[in-house]
Coordinates of C-alpha atoms in Angstrom, one line a residue:
Chain A
X1 CA 107.0 49.4 167.2
X2 CA 106.9 52.8 169.0
X3 CA 103.3 53.7 169.3
X4 CA 103.9 57.2 170.5
X5 CA 105.8 58.3 167.5
X6 CA 103.3 60.5 165.8
X7 CA 104.0 61.0 162.1
X8 CA 101.0 63.1 161.1
X9 CA 99.0 65.3 163.4
X10 CA 95.9 67.2 162.3
X11 CA 94.6 69.8 164.7
X12 CA 91.3 71.6 164.2
X13 CA 91.3 71.2 160.5
X14 CA 88.6 73.1 158.6
X15 CA 88.2 73.0 154.9
X16 CA 85.5 75.3 153.4
X17 CA 84.3 75.7 149.9
X18 CA 82.5 79.1 150.0
X19 CA 80.1 78.9 152.9
X20 CA 80.0 75.2 153.0
X21 CA 82.3 73.5 155.5
X22 CA 83.4 70.2 154.0
X23 CA 85.6 69.5 157.0
X24 CA 84.7 71.0 160.3
X25 CA 87.2 71.2 163.1
X26 CA 88.7 67.7 162.7
X27 CA 91.6 66.5 164.7
X28 CA 93.4 63.2 164.5
X29 CA 96.8 61.7 164.3
X30 CA 98.7 58.9 162.6
X31 CA 101.6 57.1 164.3
X32 CA 104.6 55.5 162.7
X33 CA 103.9 52.1 161.3
X34 CA 100.1 52.3 161.6
X35 CA 97.3 51.8 159.0
X36 CA 94.8 54.6 159.9
X37 CA 91.6 54.9 157.9
X38 CA 89.1 57.6 157.6
X39 CA 85.7 56.2 156.6
X40 CA 82.4 57.8 155.9
X41 CA 79.8 58.3 153.2
X42 CA 80.2 60.3 150.1
X43 CA 80.6 64.0 151.0
X44 CA 81.6 63.3 154.6
X45 CA 84.8 65.3 154.1
X46 CA 87.3 62.4 153.7
X47 CA 88.8 63.5 150.4
X48 CA 88.9 67.1 151.5
X49 CA 90.9 66.1 154.6
X50 CA 93.3 64.2 152.4
X51 CA 93.6 67.1 149.9
X52 CA 94.4 69.5 152.8
X53 CA 97.2 67.1 154.0
X54 CA 98.5 66.9 150.4
X55 CA 98.7 70.7 150.2
X56 CA 96.4 71.1 147.3
X57 CA 93.5 72.8 149.0
X58 CA 93.4 75.8 151.4
X59 CA 92.5 75.1 155.0
X60 CA 92.5 76.5 158.5
X61 CA 93.9 74.6 161.4
X62 CA 97.3 72.9 161.7
X63 CA 98.7 69.9 159.9
X64 CA 102.1 68.6 161.0
X65 CA 104.2 66.0 159.3
X66 CA 107.2 64.6 161.1
X67 CA 106.8 67.4 163.7
X68 CA 106.9 70.2 161.1
X69 CA 104.0 72.4 160.1
X70 CA 103.0 71.9 156.5
X71 CA 101.4 75.3 156.0
X72 CA 102.7 77.1 153.0
X73 CA 104.6 74.1 151.8
X74 CA 103.8 73.5 148.1
X75 CA 102.3 70.0 147.3
X76 CA 105.4 68.8 145.4
X77 CA 107.6 69.6 148.4
X78 CA 105.3 67.6 150.7
X79 CA 105.9 64.6 148.5
X80 CA 109.6 65.3 148.6
X81 CA 109.4 65.1 152.4
X82 CA 108.3 61.5 152.2
X83 CA 104.5 61.4 151.6
X84 CA 103.5 59.4 148.6
X85 CA 100.0 59.7 147.1
X86 CA 97.6 57.4 145.5
X87 CA 95.1 60.0 144.2
X88 CA 91.4 59.8 144.0
X89 CA 90.3 58.1 140.8
X90 CA 93.9 56.7 140.5
X91 CA 95.2 59.6 138.5
X92 CA 97.0 57.6 135.9
X93 CA 98.4 59.5 132.9
X94 CA 96.7 57.8 130.0
X95 CA 99.1 59.4 127.5
X96 CA 102.2 58.1 129.3
X97 CA 103.4 54.5 129.3
X98 CA 103.3 52.4 132.4
X99 CA 107.1 52.8 132.8
X100 CA 106.8 56.6 132.3
X101 CA 104.1 56.8 134.9
X102 CA 106.4 55.1 137.4
X103 CA 109.4 57.1 136.4
X104 CA 107.7 60.4 136.9
X105 CA 107.2 59.6 140.5
X106 CA 111.0 59.5 141.0
X107 CA 111.3 63.2 140.3
X108 CA 112.3 64.1 143.8
X109 CA 114.7 61.3 144.3
X110 CA 118.4 61.8 144.2
X111 CA 119.4 58.2 144.6
X112 CA 119.2 57.2 141.0
X113 CA 121.0 53.9 141.5
X114 CA 118.4 52.4 143.9
X115 CA 115.6 53.5 141.6
X116 CA 116.2 50.4 139.4
X117 CA 115.8 48.2 142.4
X118 CA 112.5 49.8 143.2
X119 CA 111.1 49.2 139.7
X120 CA 111.9 45.5 140.3
X121 CA 110.1 45.7 143.7
X122 CA 107.0 47.2 142.0
X123 CA 107.1 44.6 139.2
X124 CA 107.5 41.8 141.8
X125 CA 104.4 43.1 143.6
X126 CA 102.4 43.6 140.4
X127 CA 103.7 41.2 137.7
X128 CA 101.0 42.4 135.3
X129 CA 102.5 45.8 135.2
X130 CA 105.9 44.4 134.0
X131 CA 104.2 42.8 131.1
X132 CA 102.5 46.1 130.2
X133 CA 105.4 48.4 130.9
X134 CA 105.5 49.9 127.4
X135 CA 101.8 50.2 127.1
X136 CA 100.0 53.6 127.5
X137 CA 98.4 54.0 130.9
X138 CA 95.1 54.7 129.2
X139 CA 95.0 51.1 127.8
X140 CA 95.1 49.5 131.3
X141 CA 92.0 48.0 133.0
X142 CA 90.7 49.7 136.1
X143 CA 92.4 47.1 138.4
X144 CA 95.7 47.5 136.6
X145 CA 95.5 51.3 136.8
X146 CA 95.0 50.9 140.5
X147 CA 98.1 48.7 140.7
X148 CA 100.0 51.3 138.7
X149 CA 98.8 54.1 141.1
X150 CA 100.0 52.1 144.1
X151 CA 103.3 51.2 142.3
X152 CA 103.8 54.8 141.4
X153 CA 103.4 55.8 145.0
X154 CA 106.0 53.2 146.0
X155 CA 108.5 54.6 143.5
X156 CA 108.8 57.7 145.6
X157 CA 110.2 55.5 148.4
X158 CA 108.2 57.3 151.1
X159 CA 107.8 56.4 154.7
X160 CA 104.1 57.4 154.5
X161 CA 101.5 56.7 151.9
X162 CA 98.1 58.4 151.4
X163 CA 95.4 56.5 149.6
X164 CA 92.2 58.1 148.4
X165 CA 89.6 55.4 147.8
X166 CA 91.7 52.7 146.2
X167 CA 88.6 50.4 146.0
X168 CA 86.6 52.8 143.9
X169 CA 85.1 51.2 140.8
X170 CA 86.9 47.8 141.3
X171 CA 85.4 44.3 141.4
X172 CA 85.3 42.7 144.9
X173 CA 88.2 40.3 144.1
X174 CA 90.4 43.2 142.9
X175 CA 89.5 45.2 146.0
X176 CA 90.7 42.3 148.2
X177 CA 94.0 42.1 146.2
X178 CA 94.6 45.8 146.6
X179 CA 93.9 45.7 150.3
X180 CA 96.2 42.8 150.7
X181 CA 98.9 44.7 148.9
X182 CA 98.3 47.7 151.2
X183 CA 98.9 45.5 154.3
X184 CA 102.0 44.1 152.6
X185 CA 103.3 47.6 152.0
X186 CA 102.6 48.5 155.6
X187 CA 104.5 45.5 156.8
X188 CA 107.6 46.7 155.0
X189 CA 107.5 49.8 157.2
X190 CA 105.3 52.3 155.3
X191 CA 102.8 54.1 157.4
X192 CA 99.4 54.2 155.7
X193 CA 96.6 56.8 155.8
X194 CA 93.6 55.4 153.9
X195 CA 90.4 57.1 153.0
X196 CA 87.6 54.7 152.1
X197 CA 83.9 54.3 151.5
X198 CA 84.3 50.6 151.6
X199 CA 84.2 50.6 155.4
X200 CA 84.3 46.8 155.8
X201 CA 87.5 46.3 153.9
X202 CA 89.1 49.4 155.4
X203 CA 88.3 48.5 159.0
X204 CA 89.4 44.9 158.6
X205 CA 93.0 46.0 157.8
X206 CA 93.2 49.2 159.9
X207 CA 95.0 49.6 163.2
X208 CA 92.8 52.6 164.0
X209 CA 89.9 54.3 162.3
X210 CA 88.0 57.5 162.4
X211 CA 84.4 57.8 161.2
X212 CA 83.5 61.0 159.5
X213 CA 80.0 62.4 159.0
X214 CA 79.2 65.7 157.5
X215 CA 82.7 67.0 158.1
X216 CA 83.1 65.9 161.7
X217 CA 84.6 62.9 163.4
X218 CA 81.8 61.1 165.1
X219 CA 83.6 57.9 166.2
X220 CA 87.1 56.6 166.5
X221 CA 88.8 53.5 167.7
X222 CA 90.7 50.4 166.7
X223 CA 89.6 49.0 163.3
X224 CA 88.3 45.7 164.7
X225 CA 86.4 47.4 167.4
X226 CA 84.6 49.7 165.0
X227 CA 83.8 46.7 162.8
X228 CA 81.7 45.4 165.7
X229 CA 80.2 48.8 166.6
X230 CA 76.5 48.9 166.3
X231 CA 76.3 52.4 164.9
X232 CA 79.0 51.7 162.3
X233 CA 77.3 48.4 161.3
X234 CA 74.0 50.2 160.8
X235 CA 75.4 53.1 158.9
X236 CA 78.1 51.7 156.8
X237 CA 78.2 47.9 156.8
X238 CA 74.5 47.3 156.0
Chain B
X1 CA 109.3 69.6 87.0
X2 CA 112.0 72.1 87.8
X3 CA 109.4 74.6 88.7
X4 CA 107.8 72.1 91.1
X5 CA 111.0 71.4 92.9
X6 CA 111.8 75.1 93.1
X7 CA 108.4 75.8 94.7
X8 CA 108.8 72.8 97.0
X9 CA 112.0 74.3 98.4
X10 CA 110.2 77.6 98.9
X11 CA 107.4 75.8 100.7
X12 CA 109.9 74.1 103.0
X13 CA 111.4 77.4 103.9
X14 CA 108.1 79.1 104.7
X15 CA 106.8 75.9 106.3
X16 CA 109.8 75.6 108.6
X17 CA 109.2 79.1 110.0
X18 CA 105.5 78.4 110.5
X19 CA 106.2 75.1 112.1
X20 CA 108.6 76.6 114.6
X21 CA 106.1 79.2 115.7
X22 CA 103.2 76.8 115.7
X23 CA 105.1 74.7 118.2
X24 CA 105.0 77.6 120.7
X25 CA 101.2 77.8 120.4
X26 CA 100.7 74.1 120.6
X27 CA 103.0 73.5 123.6
X28 CA 101.3 76.3 125.7
X29 CA 97.9 75.0 124.7
X30 CA 98.9 71.4 125.6
X31 CA 99.9 72.4 129.1
X32 CA 97.5 75.2 130.0
X33 CA 94.7 74.8 127.4
X34 CA 95.1 78.4 126.6
X35 CA 96.1 80.1 123.3
X36 CA 99.0 82.5 123.9
X37 CA 98.0 85.1 121.3
X38 CA 101.1 87.1 122.1
X39 CA 103.2 84.4 120.6
X40 CA 103.3 85.9 117.1
X41 CA 104.6 89.1 118.7
X42 CA 107.2 87.2 120.6
X43 CA 108.4 86.0 117.2
X44 CA 108.6 89.6 116.1
X45 CA 110.6 90.5 119.2
X46 CA 113.0 87.6 118.3
X47 CA 113.6 89.3 114.9
X48 CA 114.3 92.6 116.7
X49 CA 116.6 91.0 119.2
X50 CA 118.4 89.6 116.1
X51 CA 118.6 93.1 114.6
X52 CA 119.9 94.7 117.8
X53 CA 122.5 91.9 118.5
X54 CA 123.7 92.1 114.9
X55 CA 123.8 96.0 114.6
X56 CA 124.7 97.2 118.1
X57 CA 126.7 94.3 119.4
X58 CA 128.1 93.4 116.0
X59 CA 127.9 89.7 116.7
X60 CA 128.1 86.9 114.2
X61 CA 125.2 84.5 113.5
X62 CA 125.5 81.9 116.3
X63 CA 125.7 84.3 119.2
X64 CA 122.9 86.4 117.6
X65 CA 120.7 83.3 117.4
X66 CA 121.5 82.3 121.0
X67 CA 120.8 85.9 122.3
X68 CA 117.4 86.0 120.4
X69 CA 116.3 82.6 121.7
X70 CA 117.4 83.2 125.3
X71 CA 116.0 86.8 125.2
X72 CA 112.6 85.7 123.9
X73 CA 112.5 82.7 126.3
X74 CA 113.1 85.0 129.3
X75 CA 110.4 87.4 128.0
X76 CA 108.0 84.5 127.6
X77 CA 108.6 83.3 131.1
X78 CA 108.2 86.8 132.6
X79 CA 104.9 87.2 130.6
X80 CA 103.6 83.9 131.9
X81 CA 104.5 84.7 135.5
X82 CA 103.2 88.2 135.5
X83 CA 100.2 88.1 133.1
X84 CA 99.0 84.6 132.8
X85 CA 99.7 82.9 136.1
X86 CA 97.4 85.1 138.2
X87 CA 94.6 84.1 135.8
X88 CA 95.1 80.4 135.9
X89 CA 91.9 79.8 137.9
X90 CA 90.0 82.5 136.0
X91 CA 87.7 81.8 133.1
X92 CA 89.7 80.8 130.0
X93 CA 88.5 83.9 128.1
X94 CA 90.2 86.2 130.6
X95 CA 93.6 84.6 129.9
X96 CA 93.0 84.9 126.1
X97 CA 92.1 88.5 126.3
X98 CA 95.1 89.1 128.4
X99 CA 97.3 87.4 125.8
X100 CA 95.9 89.6 123.1
X101 CA 96.7 92.6 125.3
X102 CA 100.2 91.4 125.9
X103 CA 100.6 91.1 122.1
X104 CA 99.4 94.7 121.6
X105 CA 101.8 95.8 124.3
X106 CA 104.7 94.2 122.6
X107 CA 103.8 95.6 119.2
X108 CA 103.4 99.1 120.5
X109 CA 106.4 99.0 122.8
X110 CA 108.6 98.0 119.8
X111 CA 106.8 100.7 117.8
X112 CA 107.6 103.3 120.5
X113 CA 111.3 102.4 120.4
X114 CA 111.5 103.2 116.7
X115 CA 108.6 103.3 114.3
X116 CA 110.6 102.6 111.1
X117 CA 111.1 99.2 109.4
X118 CA 114.5 97.8 110.0
X119 CA 116.9 96.1 107.8
X120 CA 118.6 93.0 109.3
X121 CA 122.2 92.8 108.1
X122 CA 123.2 89.8 106.2
X123 CA 124.5 87.5 108.9
X124 CA 125.3 84.5 106.6
X125 CA 126.9 84.5 103.2
X126 CA 124.3 83.6 100.7
X127 CA 125.4 81.4 97.8
X128 CA 123.0 80.1 95.3
X129 CA 123.6 76.7 93.7
X130 CA 121.9 75.7 90.5
X131 CA 121.1 72.0 90.6
X132 CA 119.4 70.6 87.5
X133 CA 117.9 74.0 86.9
X134 CA 116.6 74.4 90.5
X135 CA 118.3 77.3 92.2
X136 CA 119.0 76.5 95.9
X137 CA 120.0 79.3 98.1
X138 CA 122.2 78.4 101.0
X139 CA 120.0 80.5 103.3
X140 CA 116.9 78.6 102.4
X141 CA 118.7 75.3 102.9
X142 CA 120.1 76.5 106.2
X143 CA 116.7 77.6 107.5
X144 CA 115.2 74.2 106.7
X145 CA 118.0 72.2 108.3
X146 CA 118.3 74.4 111.4
X147 CA 114.5 74.2 111.9
X148 CA 114.4 70.5 111.5
X149 CA 117.3 70.2 114.0
X150 CA 115.5 72.4 116.5
X151 CA 112.3 70.3 116.0
X152 CA 114.2 67.1 116.5
X153 CA 115.7 68.4 119.7
X154 CA 112.2 69.4 120.9
X155 CA 110.8 66.0 120.0
X156 CA 113.6 64.3 122.0
X157 CA 113.1 66.6 125.0
X158 CA 109.3 65.9 125.0
X159 CA 109.7 62.1 124.5
X160 CA 112.8 61.2 126.3
X161 CA 113.4 63.5 129.3
X162 CA 111.8 63.7 132.7
X163 CA 110.8 67.3 131.9
X164 CA 109.1 66.2 128.7
X165 CA 107.3 63.4 130.6
X166 CA 106.1 66.0 133.1
X167 CA 104.9 68.2 130.3
X168 CA 102.9 65.4 128.8
X169 CA 101.6 64.5 132.2
X170 CA 100.4 68.0 132.9
X171 CA 98.6 68.1 129.6
X172 CA 96.7 65.0 130.7
X173 CA 95.8 65.9 134.3
X174 CA 97.4 68.9 135.9
X175 CA 95.9 68.2 139.3
X176 CA 97.7 64.9 139.8
X177 CA 101.2 66.0 138.8
X178 CA 102.2 67.8 142.1
X179 CA 101.1 64.7 144.0
X180 CA 104.0 62.9 142.4
X181 CA 106.4 65.5 143.6
X182 CA 106.7 67.3 140.3
X183 CA 106.8 71.1 140.6
X184 CA 104.1 72.2 138.1
X185 CA 105.0 75.9 138.0
X186 CA 108.5 75.1 137.1
X187 CA 107.4 72.8 134.2
X188 CA 105.0 75.5 133.0
X189 CA 107.8 78.0 133.0
X190 CA 110.1 75.6 131.1
X191 CA 107.3 75.0 128.6
X192 CA 107.0 78.7 128.0
X193 CA 110.8 79.1 127.8
X194 CA 111.2 76.3 125.2
X195 CA 108.1 77.3 123.1
X196 CA 108.9 81.0 123.0
X197 CA 112.6 80.4 122.3
X198 CA 111.6 78.4 119.1
X199 CA 109.5 81.5 118.2
X200 CA 112.6 83.6 118.7
X201 CA 114.7 81.3 116.5
X202 CA 111.9 81.6 113.9
X203 CA 112.3 85.4 114.1
X204 CA 116.0 85.2 113.4
X205 CA 115.4 82.9 110.5
X206 CA 112.7 85.2 109.1
X207 CA 115.2 88.0 109.3
X208 CA 117.7 86.0 107.3
X209 CA 115.2 85.2 104.6
X210 CA 113.2 88.4 104.5
X211 CA 115.5 91.1 106.0
X212 CA 113.0 93.9 106.4
X213 CA 111.3 93.7 109.8
X214 CA 108.7 95.9 111.5
X215 CA 106.7 95.8 114.8
X216 CA 103.6 94.4 113.1
X217 CA 105.3 91.6 111.3
X218 CA 104.3 89.1 114.0
X219 CA 100.5 89.5 113.5
X220 CA 100.0 87.8 110.1
X221 CA 102.8 85.3 110.6
X222 CA 101.5 84.6 114.0
X223 CA 98.0 83.9 112.7
X224 CA 99.4 81.6 110.0
X225 CA 101.3 79.7 112.6
X226 CA 98.3 79.5 114.8
X227 CA 96.3 78.0 111.9
X228 CA 99.2 75.6 111.4
X229 CA 98.9 74.4 115.0
X230 CA 95.1 74.0 114.7
X231 CA 95.4 72.2 111.3
X232 CA 97.9 69.8 112.9
X233 CA 95.8 69.3 116.0
X234 CA 96.4 72.0 118.7
X235 CA 98.2 70.5 121.6
X236 CA 100.0 67.9 119.4
X237 CA 103.6 68.7 118.8
X238 CA 104.2 66.6 115.7
X239 CA 100.9 67.9 114.5
X240 CA 102.2 71.5 114.7
X241 CA 105.2 70.6 112.7
X242 CA 103.1 68.9 110.0
X243 CA 100.6 71.8 110.0
X244 CA 103.4 74.3 109.5
X245 CA 104.6 72.6 106.4
X246 CA 101.1 72.0 105.1
X247 CA 100.4 75.7 105.4
X248 CA 103.7 76.6 103.8
X249 CA 103.0 74.3 100.8
X250 CA 99.4 75.6 100.5
X251 CA 100.6 79.2 100.3
X252 CA 103.2 78.5 97.7
X253 CA 100.6 76.5 95.7
X254 CA 98.1 79.3 95.9
X255 CA 100.6 81.9 94.8
X256 CA 101.7 79.6 91.9
X257 CA 98.2 79.3 90.5
X258 CA 96.3 82.3 91.8
X259 CA 96.9 86.0 92.3
X260 CA 99.3 86.3 95.3
X261 CA 96.7 88.4 97.1
X262 CA 94.6 85.2 97.6
X263 CA 97.3 83.7 99.8
X264 CA 96.0 84.7 103.2
X265 CA 92.4 84.3 102.2
X266 CA 93.0 80.7 101.3
X267 CA 94.8 80.1 104.6
X268 CA 91.9 81.3 106.6
X269 CA 89.4 79.4 104.4
X270 CA 91.4 76.3 105.2
X271 CA 91.0 77.0 108.9
X272 CA 87.3 77.4 108.6
X273 CA 86.8 74.2 106.5
X274 CA 88.9 72.3 109.0
X275 CA 87.0 73.6 112.0
X276 CA 83.8 72.3 110.4
X277 CA 84.9 68.8 109.4
X278 CA 87.8 68.0 111.8
X279 CA 87.9 70.5 114.6
X280 CA 90.6 68.6 116.5
X281 CA 93.0 68.7 113.5
X282 CA 95.0 66.1 111.7
X283 CA 96.9 64.4 114.6
X284 CA 94.7 65.8 117.4
X285 CA 92.2 63.5 119.1
X286 CA 88.7 64.4 120.3
X287 CA 89.2 65.2 124.0
X288 CA 89.3 62.0 126.1
X289 CA 86.6 61.7 128.7
X290 CA 88.3 61.6 132.1
X291 CA 86.7 59.7 134.8

């Protein structure tokens, strides 16, 4: 694994809503093959950072993906460049079937033949979804919706996946399953940027982590290291 | 009995036109939660495109229909891009007032071109068959069949294609759609194009059935179609179709048993009653709580 191969670099990112800076001069990078996590409390600026990278919120600073500046590139084009998204709150379309939810994520794909193979890959990963493929997304349980959100991101066959609080609202056993799946996906070559409030789970799978507090990065390091860090333990691990 | 069948056929003809127009209201509402109050006037423009294509270009029916549908679709897309898109983040009421303004503009622009009512030439031969005492005009039959075909096509697009899937997804949660790589603005434009082209087709059919057209013809027909969409459940495509036929049937029924001047009155009373007891319409659902 080439650790110098930076896939996302964020430089001096600031996201402001009116006079309030949700993200204040944040810089970090993600390298090919890593699992990088941004952890922090509610309102620390994690989701705003992710939204800026996704191209759905205005920002100042510089965000590069694969060496190219993402400024002025519309959100759907960013996905087309290989950045899949698992949105906050899962973002399942309750009025579409499970299959349709998956299919919509293939919008940017030209390789129609291999799409069928990818459905099988998603169903192998989440057998429950296969059973429910003709059911409306709104009828799924929270855990199944999260599986669908991850499966949907896989359908775009991206080299990078952004996840916004996949553990939100899930029972501990389901959280473990989802994090296990995330490491599996990472092992097959997908770089992961994970935003989490569940610091313990996130740090235990992360190669590197950044701790955000009121819009600033206050700590960074390897996931395991931060797990033992006194400050992190006090603030986030209880 | 003969009388009932005769009236039923009339109801189907009127209902088809309402249903086609109602679809435009409901599609735009579904995707932008906004009422495009200019839609009735786009229907009027469709009738005028039909008139111009038939008189000045001397074209037969099929090209006339295509020109009207495409012309109105382009106009619809331009209106959305220029008038509504800049207001997408603005309060809903701003967009609605803008839509009313666009409607007034279309009426007065058409009026400025020529203020006199126009006679659409007879584009299709009209034969009338008498079947067990019921007279069936070929035009009425044609309008019903063509409308049903267009609605069937729309239903297929919405239910079976990727574009239709994207439209339904946007109506559920517009913020998530671009995160899947789907270009939202393109889908909104396509929705306007399809919805307004059906209004254009309705304008042509109206011209076939009631050949005298004028710049204000879209107002009352537009309101009726809007009521149809609300009755069926605004935002619901099959609801708009059903609502159109319900309103058509209701009007014919009113005219059959009451003075014909009561027709519009009853339509609006229906809307008021419905808004009290079932504000989300027949097929509509109360808005789902999104978490």
